N, CA, C and O atoms as a DFTB+ gen file, in Angstrom:
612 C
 N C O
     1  1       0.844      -1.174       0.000
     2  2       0.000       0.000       0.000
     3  2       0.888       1.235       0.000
     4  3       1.879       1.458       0.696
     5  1       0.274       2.046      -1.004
     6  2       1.633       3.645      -0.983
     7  2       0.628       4.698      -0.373
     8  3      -0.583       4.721      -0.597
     9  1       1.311       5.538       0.410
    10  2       0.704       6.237       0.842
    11  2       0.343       7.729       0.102
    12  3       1.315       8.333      -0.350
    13  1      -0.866       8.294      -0.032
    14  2      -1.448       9.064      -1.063
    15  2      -0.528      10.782      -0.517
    16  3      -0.434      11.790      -1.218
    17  1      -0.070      10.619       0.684
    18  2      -0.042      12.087       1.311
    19  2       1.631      11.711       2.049
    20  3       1.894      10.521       2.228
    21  1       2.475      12.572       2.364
    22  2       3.054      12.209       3.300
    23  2       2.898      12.194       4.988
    24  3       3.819      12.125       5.802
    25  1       1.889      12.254       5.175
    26  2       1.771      12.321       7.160
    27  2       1.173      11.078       6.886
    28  3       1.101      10.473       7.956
    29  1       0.582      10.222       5.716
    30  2      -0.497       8.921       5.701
    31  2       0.531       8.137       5.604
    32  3       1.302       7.965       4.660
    33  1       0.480       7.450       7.129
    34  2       1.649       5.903       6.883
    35  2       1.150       4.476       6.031
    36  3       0.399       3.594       6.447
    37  1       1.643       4.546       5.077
    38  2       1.332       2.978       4.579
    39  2       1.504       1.787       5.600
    40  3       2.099       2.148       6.615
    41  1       1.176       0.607       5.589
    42  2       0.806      -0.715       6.216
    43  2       2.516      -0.515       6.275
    44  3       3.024       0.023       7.259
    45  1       3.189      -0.908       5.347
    46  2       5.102      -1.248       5.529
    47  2       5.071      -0.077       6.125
    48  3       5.016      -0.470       7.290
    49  1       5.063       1.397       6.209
    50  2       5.378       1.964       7.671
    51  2       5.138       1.652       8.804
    52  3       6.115       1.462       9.528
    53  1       3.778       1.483       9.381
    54  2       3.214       0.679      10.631
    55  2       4.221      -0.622      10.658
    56  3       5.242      -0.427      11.318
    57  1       4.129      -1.586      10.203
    58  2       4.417      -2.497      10.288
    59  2       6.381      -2.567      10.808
    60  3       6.956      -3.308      11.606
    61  1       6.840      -1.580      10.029
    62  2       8.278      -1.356      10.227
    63  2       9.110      -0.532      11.851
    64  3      10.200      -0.568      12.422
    65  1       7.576       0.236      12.047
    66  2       7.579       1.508      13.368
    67  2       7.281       0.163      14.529
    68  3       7.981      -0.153      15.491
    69  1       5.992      -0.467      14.047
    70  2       5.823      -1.979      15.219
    71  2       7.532      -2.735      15.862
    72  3       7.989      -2.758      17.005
    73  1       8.111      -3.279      14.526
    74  2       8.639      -3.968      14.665
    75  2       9.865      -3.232      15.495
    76  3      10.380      -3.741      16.490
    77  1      10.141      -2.327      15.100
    78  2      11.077      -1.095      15.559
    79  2      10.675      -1.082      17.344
    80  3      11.403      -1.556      18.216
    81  1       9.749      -0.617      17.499
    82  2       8.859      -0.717      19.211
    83  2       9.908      -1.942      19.678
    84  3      10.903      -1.889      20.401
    85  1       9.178      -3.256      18.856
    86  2       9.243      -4.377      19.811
    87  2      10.626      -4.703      20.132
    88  3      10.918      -5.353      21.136
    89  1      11.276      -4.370      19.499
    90  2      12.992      -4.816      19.466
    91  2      14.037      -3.901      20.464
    92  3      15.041      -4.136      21.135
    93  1      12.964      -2.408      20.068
    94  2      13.673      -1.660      21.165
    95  2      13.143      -1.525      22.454
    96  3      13.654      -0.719      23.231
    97  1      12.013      -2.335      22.836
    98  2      11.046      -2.614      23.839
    99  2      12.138      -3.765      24.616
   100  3      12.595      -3.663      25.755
   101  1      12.356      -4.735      23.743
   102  2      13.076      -5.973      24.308
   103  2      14.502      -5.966      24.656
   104  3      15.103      -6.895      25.196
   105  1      15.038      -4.720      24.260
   106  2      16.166      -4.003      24.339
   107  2      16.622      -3.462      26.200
   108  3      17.502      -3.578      27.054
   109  1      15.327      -2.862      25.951
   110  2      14.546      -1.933      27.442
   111  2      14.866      -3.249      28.242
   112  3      16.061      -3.419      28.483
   113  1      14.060      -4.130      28.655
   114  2      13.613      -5.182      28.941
   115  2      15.192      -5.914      29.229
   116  3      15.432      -6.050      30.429
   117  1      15.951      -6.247      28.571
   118  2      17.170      -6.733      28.689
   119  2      18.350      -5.995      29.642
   120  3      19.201      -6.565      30.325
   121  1      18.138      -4.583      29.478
   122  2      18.865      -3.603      30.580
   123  2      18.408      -3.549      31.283
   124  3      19.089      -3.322      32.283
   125  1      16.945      -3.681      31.503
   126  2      16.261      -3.956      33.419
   127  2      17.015      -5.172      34.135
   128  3      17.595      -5.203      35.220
   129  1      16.767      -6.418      32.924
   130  2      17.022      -7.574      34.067
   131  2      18.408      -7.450      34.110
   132  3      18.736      -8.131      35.082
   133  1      19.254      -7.044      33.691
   134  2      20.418      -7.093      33.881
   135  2      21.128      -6.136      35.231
   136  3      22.143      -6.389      35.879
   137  1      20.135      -4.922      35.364
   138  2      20.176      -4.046      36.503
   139  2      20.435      -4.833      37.802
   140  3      21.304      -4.810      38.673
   141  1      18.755      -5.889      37.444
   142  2      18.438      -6.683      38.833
   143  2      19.223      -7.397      39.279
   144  3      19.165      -7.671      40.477
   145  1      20.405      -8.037      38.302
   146  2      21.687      -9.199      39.269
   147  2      22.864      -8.803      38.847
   148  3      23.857      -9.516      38.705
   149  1      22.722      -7.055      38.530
   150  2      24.152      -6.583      38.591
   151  2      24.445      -6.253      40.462
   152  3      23.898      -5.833      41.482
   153  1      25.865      -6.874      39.853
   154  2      26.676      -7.651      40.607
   155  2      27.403      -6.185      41.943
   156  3      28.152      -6.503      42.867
   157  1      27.028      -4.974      41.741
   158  2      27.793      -3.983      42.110
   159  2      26.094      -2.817      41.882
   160  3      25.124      -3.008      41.149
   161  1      26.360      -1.771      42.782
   162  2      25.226      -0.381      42.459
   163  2      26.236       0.344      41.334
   164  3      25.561       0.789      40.405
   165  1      27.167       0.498      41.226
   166  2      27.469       0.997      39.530
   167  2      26.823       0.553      38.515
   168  3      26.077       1.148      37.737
   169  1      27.290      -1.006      38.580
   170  2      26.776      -1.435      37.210
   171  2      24.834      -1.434      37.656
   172  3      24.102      -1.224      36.690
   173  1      24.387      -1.578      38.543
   174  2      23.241      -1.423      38.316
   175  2      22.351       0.045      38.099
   176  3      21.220       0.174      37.631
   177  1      23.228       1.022      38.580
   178  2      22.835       2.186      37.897
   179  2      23.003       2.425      36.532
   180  3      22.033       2.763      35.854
   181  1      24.122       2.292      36.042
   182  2      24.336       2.098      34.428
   183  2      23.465       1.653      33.686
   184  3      23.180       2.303      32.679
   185  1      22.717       0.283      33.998
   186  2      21.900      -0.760      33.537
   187  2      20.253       0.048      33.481
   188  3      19.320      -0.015      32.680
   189  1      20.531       0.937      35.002
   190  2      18.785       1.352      34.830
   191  2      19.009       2.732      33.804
   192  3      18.023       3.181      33.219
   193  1      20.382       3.382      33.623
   194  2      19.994       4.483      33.044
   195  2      20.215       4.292      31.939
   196  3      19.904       5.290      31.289
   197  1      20.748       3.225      31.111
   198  2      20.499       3.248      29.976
   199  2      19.343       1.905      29.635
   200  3      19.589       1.175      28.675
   201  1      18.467       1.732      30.232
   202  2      16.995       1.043      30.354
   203  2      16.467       2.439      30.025
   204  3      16.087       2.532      28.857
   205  1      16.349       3.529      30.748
   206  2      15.289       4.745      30.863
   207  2      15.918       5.174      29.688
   208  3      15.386       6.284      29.691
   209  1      16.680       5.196      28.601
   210  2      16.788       5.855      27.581
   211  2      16.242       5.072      26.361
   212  3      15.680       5.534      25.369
   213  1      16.452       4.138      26.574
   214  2      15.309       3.228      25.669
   215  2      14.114       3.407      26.275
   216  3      13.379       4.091      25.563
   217  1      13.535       3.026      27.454
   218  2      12.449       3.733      27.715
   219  2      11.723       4.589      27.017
   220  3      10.605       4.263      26.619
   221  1      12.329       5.988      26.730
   222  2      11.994       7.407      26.537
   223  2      11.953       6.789      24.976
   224  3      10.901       6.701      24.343
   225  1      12.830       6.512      24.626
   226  2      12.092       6.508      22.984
   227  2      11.468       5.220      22.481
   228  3      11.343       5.161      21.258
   229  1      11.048       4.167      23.195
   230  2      10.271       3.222      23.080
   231  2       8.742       4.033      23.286
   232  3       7.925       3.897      22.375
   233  1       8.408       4.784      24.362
   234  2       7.186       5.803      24.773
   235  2       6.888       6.517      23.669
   236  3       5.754       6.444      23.196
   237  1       8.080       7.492      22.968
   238  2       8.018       8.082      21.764
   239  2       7.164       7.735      20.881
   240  3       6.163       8.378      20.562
   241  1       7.718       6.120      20.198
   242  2       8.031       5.210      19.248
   243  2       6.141       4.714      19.649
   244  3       5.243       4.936      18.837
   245  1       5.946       4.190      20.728
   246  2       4.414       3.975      20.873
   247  2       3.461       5.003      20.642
   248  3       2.363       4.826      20.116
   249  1       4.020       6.328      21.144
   250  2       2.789       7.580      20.443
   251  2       2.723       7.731      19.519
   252  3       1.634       7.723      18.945
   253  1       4.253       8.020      18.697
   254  2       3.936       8.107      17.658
   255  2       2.673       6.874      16.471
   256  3       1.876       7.194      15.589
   257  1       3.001       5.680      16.962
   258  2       2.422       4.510      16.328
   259  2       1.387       4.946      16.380
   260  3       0.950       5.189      15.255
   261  1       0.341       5.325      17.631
   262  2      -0.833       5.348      17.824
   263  2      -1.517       6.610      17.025
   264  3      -2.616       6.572      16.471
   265  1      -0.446       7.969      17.098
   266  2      -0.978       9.253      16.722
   267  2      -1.298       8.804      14.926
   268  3      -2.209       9.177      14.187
   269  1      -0.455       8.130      14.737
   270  2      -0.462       7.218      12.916
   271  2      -1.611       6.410      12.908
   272  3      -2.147       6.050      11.859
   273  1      -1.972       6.140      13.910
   274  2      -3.474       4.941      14.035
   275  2      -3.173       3.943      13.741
   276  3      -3.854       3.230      13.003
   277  1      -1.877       3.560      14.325
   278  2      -1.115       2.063      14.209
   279  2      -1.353       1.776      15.985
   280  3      -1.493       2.615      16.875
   281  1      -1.331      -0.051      16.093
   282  2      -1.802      -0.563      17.044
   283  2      -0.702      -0.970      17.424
   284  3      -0.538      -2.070      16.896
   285  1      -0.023      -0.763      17.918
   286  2       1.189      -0.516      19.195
   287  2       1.470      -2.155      19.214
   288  3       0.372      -2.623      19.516
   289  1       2.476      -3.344      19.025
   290  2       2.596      -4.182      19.604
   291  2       3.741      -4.406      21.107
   292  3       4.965      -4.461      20.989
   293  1       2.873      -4.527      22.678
   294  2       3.797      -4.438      23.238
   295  2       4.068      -5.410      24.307
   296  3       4.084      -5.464      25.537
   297  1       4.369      -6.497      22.801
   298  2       4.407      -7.985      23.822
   299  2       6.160      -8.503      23.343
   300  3       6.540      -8.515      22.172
   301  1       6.763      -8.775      24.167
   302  2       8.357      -9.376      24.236
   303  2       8.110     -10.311      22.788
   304  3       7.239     -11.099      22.418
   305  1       9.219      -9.832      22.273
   306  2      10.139     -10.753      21.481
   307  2      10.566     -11.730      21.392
   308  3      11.363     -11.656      22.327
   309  1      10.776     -13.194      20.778
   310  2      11.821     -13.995      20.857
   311  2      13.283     -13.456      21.083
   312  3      13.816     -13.847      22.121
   313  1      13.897     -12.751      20.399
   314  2      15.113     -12.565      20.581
   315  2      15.048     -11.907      21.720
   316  3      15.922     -12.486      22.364
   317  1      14.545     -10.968      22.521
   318  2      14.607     -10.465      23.783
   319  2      14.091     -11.469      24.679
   320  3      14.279     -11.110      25.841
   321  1      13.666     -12.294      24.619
   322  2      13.026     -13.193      25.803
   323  2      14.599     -14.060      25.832
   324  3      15.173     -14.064      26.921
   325  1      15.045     -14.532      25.059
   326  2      16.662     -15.112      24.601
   327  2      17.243     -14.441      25.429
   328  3      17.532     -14.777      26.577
   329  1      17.534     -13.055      24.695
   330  2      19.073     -12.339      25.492
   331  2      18.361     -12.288      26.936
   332  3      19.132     -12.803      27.746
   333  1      17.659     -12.033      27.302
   334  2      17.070     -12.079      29.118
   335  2      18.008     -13.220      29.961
   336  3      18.859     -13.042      30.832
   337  1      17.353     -14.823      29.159
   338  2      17.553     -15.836      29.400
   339  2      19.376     -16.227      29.991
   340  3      19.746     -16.835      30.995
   341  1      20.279     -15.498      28.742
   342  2      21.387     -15.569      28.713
   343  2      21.914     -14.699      29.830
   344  3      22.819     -15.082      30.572
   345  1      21.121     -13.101      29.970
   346  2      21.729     -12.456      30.835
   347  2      21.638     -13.355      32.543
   348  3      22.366     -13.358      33.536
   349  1      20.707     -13.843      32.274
   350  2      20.210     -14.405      33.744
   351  2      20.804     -15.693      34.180
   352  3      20.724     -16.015      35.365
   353  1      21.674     -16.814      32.893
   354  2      22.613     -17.481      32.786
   355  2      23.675     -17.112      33.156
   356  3      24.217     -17.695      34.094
   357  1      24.115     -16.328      32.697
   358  2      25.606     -15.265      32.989
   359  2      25.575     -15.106      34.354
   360  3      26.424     -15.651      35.059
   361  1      24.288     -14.105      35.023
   362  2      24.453     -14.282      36.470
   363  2      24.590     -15.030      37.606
   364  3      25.164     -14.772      38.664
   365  1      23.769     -16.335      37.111
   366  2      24.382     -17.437      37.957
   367  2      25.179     -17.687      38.055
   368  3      25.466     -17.842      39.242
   369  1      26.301     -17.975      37.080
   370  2      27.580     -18.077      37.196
   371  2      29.109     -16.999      37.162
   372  3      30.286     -17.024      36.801
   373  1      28.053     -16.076      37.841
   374  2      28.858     -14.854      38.168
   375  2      29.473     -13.906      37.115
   376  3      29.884     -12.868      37.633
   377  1      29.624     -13.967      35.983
   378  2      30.135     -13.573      35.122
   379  2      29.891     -12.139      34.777
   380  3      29.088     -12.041      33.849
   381  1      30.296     -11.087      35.198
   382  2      29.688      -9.545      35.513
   383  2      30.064      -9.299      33.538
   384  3      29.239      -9.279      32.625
   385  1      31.328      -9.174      33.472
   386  2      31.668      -9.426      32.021
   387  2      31.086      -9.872      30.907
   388  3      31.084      -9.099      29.949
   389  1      30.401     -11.321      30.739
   390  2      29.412     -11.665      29.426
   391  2      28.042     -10.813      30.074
   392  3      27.060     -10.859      29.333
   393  1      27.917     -10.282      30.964
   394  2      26.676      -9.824      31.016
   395  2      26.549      -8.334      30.646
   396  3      25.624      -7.846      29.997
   397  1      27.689      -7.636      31.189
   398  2      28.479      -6.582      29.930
   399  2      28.025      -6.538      28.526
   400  3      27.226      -5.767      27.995
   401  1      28.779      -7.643      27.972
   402  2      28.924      -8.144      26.388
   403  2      27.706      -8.499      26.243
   404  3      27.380      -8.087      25.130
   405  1      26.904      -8.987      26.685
   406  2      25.169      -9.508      26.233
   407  2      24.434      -8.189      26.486
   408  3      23.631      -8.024      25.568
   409  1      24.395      -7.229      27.331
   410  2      23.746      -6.594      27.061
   411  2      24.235      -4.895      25.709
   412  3      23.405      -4.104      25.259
   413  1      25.512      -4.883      25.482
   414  2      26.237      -4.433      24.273
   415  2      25.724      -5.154      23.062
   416  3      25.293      -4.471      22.133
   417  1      25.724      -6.445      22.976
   418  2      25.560      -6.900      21.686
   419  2      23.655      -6.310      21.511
   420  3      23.286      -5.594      20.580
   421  1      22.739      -6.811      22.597
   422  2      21.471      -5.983      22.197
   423  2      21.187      -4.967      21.996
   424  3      20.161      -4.713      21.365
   425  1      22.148      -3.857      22.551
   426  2      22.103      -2.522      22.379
   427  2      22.573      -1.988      21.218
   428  3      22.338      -0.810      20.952
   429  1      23.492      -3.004      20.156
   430  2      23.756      -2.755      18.975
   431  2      22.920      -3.530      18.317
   432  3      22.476      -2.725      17.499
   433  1      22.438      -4.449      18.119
   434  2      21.144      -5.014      17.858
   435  2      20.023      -4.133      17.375
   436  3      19.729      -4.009      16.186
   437  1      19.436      -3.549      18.342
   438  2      18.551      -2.154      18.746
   439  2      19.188      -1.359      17.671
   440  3      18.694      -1.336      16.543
   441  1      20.027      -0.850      17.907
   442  2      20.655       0.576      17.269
   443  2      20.869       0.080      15.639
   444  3      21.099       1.036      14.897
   445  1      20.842      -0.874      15.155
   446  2      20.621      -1.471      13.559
   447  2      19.480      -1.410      13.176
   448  3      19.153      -0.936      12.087
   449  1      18.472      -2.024      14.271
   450  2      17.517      -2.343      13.776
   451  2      17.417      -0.713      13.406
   452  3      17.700      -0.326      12.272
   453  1      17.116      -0.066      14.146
   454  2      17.067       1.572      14.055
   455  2      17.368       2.284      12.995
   456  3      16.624       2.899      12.230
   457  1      18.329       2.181      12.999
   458  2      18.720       2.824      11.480
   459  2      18.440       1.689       9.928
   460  3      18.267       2.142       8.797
   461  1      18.453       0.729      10.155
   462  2      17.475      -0.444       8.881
   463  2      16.223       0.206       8.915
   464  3      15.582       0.077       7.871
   465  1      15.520       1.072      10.082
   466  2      13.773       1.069       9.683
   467  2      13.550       2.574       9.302
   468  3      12.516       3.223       9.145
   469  1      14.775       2.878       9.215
   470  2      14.610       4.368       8.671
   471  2      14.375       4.291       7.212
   472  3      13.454       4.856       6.622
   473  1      15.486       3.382       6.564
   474  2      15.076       3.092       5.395
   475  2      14.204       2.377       4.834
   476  3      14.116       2.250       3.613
   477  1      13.408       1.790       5.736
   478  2      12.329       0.446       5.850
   479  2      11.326       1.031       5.550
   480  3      10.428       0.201       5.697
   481  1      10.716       2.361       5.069
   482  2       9.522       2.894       4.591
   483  2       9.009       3.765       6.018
   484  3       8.157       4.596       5.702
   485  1       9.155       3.769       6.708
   486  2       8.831       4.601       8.340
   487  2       8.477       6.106       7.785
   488  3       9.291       6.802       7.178
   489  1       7.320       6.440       8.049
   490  2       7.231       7.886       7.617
   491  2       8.032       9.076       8.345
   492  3       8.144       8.957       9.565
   493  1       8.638      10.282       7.701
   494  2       9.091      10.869       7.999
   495  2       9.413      11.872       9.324
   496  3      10.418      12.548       9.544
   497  1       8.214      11.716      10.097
   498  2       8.314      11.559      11.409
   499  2       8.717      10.564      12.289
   500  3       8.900      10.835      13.476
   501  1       8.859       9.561      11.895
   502  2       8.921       8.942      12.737
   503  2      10.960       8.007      12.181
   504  3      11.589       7.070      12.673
   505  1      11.193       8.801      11.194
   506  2      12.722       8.373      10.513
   507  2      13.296       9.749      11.487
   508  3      14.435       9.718      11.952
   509  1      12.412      10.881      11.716
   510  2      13.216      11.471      12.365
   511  2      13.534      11.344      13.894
   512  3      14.644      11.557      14.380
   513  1      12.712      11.069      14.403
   514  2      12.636      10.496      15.859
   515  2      13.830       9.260      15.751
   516  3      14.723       9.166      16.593
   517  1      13.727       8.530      14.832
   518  2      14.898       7.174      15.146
   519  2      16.036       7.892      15.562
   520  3      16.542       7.935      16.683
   521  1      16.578       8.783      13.898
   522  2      17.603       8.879      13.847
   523  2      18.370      10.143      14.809
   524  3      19.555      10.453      14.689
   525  1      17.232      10.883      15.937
   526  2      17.530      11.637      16.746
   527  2      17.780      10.843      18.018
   528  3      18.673      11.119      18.820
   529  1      16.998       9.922      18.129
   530  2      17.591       8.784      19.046
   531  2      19.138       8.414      18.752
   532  3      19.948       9.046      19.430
   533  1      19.620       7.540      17.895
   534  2      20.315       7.094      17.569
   535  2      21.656       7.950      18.194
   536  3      22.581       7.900      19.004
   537  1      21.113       8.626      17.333
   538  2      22.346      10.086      17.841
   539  2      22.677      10.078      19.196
   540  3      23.769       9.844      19.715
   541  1      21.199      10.470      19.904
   542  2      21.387      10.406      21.304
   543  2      22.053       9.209      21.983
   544  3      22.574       9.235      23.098
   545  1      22.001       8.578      21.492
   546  2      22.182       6.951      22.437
   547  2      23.926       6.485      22.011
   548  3      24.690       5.751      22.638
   549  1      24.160       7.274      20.642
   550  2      25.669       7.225      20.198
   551  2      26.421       8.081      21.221
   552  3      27.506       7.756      21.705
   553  1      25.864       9.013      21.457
   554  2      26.450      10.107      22.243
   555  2      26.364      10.079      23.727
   556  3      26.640      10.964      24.537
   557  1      25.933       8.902      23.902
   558  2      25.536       8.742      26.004
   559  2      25.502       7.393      26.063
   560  3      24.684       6.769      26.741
   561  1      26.590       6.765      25.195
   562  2      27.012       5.267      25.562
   563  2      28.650       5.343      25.600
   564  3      29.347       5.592      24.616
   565  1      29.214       5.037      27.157
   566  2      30.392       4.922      27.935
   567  2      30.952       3.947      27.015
   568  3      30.517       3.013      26.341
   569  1      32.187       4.557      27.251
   570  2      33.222       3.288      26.613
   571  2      33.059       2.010      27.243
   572  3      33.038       2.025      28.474
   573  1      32.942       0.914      26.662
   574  2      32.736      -0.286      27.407
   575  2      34.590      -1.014      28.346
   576  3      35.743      -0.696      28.054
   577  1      34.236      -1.732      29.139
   578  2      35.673      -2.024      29.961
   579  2      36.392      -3.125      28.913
   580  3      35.907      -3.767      27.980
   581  1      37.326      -3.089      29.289
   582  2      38.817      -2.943      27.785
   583  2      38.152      -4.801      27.665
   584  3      37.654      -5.182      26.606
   585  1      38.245      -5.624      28.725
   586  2      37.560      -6.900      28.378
   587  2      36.398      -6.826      27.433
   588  3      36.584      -7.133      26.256
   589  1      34.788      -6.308      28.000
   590  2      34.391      -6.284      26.977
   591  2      34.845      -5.811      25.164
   592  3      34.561      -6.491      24.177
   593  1      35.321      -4.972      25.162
   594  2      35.821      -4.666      23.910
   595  2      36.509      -6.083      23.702
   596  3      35.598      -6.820      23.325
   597  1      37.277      -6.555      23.746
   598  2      38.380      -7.817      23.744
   599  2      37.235      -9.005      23.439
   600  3      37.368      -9.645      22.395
   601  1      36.146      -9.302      24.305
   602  2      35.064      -9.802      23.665
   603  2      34.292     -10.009      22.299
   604  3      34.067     -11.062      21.703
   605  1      33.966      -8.768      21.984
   606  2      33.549      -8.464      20.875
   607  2      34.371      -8.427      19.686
   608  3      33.751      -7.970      18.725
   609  1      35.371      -8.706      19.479
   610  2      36.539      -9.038      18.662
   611  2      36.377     -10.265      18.363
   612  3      37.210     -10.847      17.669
């Protein structure tokens, strides 16, 4: 379906802004639980404040859907119900480090999907909201500790 106007989101916009929600919803979701069995109040402050920044543009990302007269999906993911699973693996066996690296790899995860749904047909409000996120979240993510980096290699 093409859209006749530009503020009128076609079905592949909705559908692309949804999928966008849910990933950066499960994103959210992955930096909470990771808060809860960080191992130290640093890392669990870290964990909640970059949870509340996905937060803030997951909230965005749902108004906007709705102000479009798109129906918000805001039920967990497979791949976020996964990385949870793993983070919560990691903690049992103490590992402050892969839980580091697991929650980095979703947060770049997130931040692809993000910029893929800009080009994914997303109407122009809502390509601008990503990519003002993006920005933001490039610009208020700490260098990770020299292990993790060494990880991700």
């Amino acid at each position: 379906m093409v859209s006749d106007h530009l503020n009128e989101p076609s079905s592949r916009a909705l559908e692309a802004s949804d999928r966008l929600l849910q990933v950066c919803r499960d994103c959210e979701s992955s930096l909470r639980t990771a808060s809860e069995v960080a191992e130290s109040a640093d890392l669990c402050e870290r964990y909640c404040k970059r949870a509340a920044i996905w937060s803030r543009f997951c909230e965005s990302l749902r108004e906007e859907i709705l102000r479009l007269g798109g129906d918000p999906r805001d039920s967990p993911g497979i791949a976020g119900v996964l990385h949870r699973a793993r983070i919560n693996i990691k903690s049992t066996i103490g590992d402050a480090n892969a839980i580091e690296v697991e929650c980095a790899k979703h947060e770049d995860e997130a931040l692809r999907c993000c910029i893929e749904a800009v080009t994914a047909g997303l109407t122009p409000a809502m390509s601008a909201l990503a990519l003002r996120f993006t920005e933001e979240l490039a610009g208020s993510r700490s260098k990770p500790h020299t292990r993790v980096d060494d990880a991700r290699e």
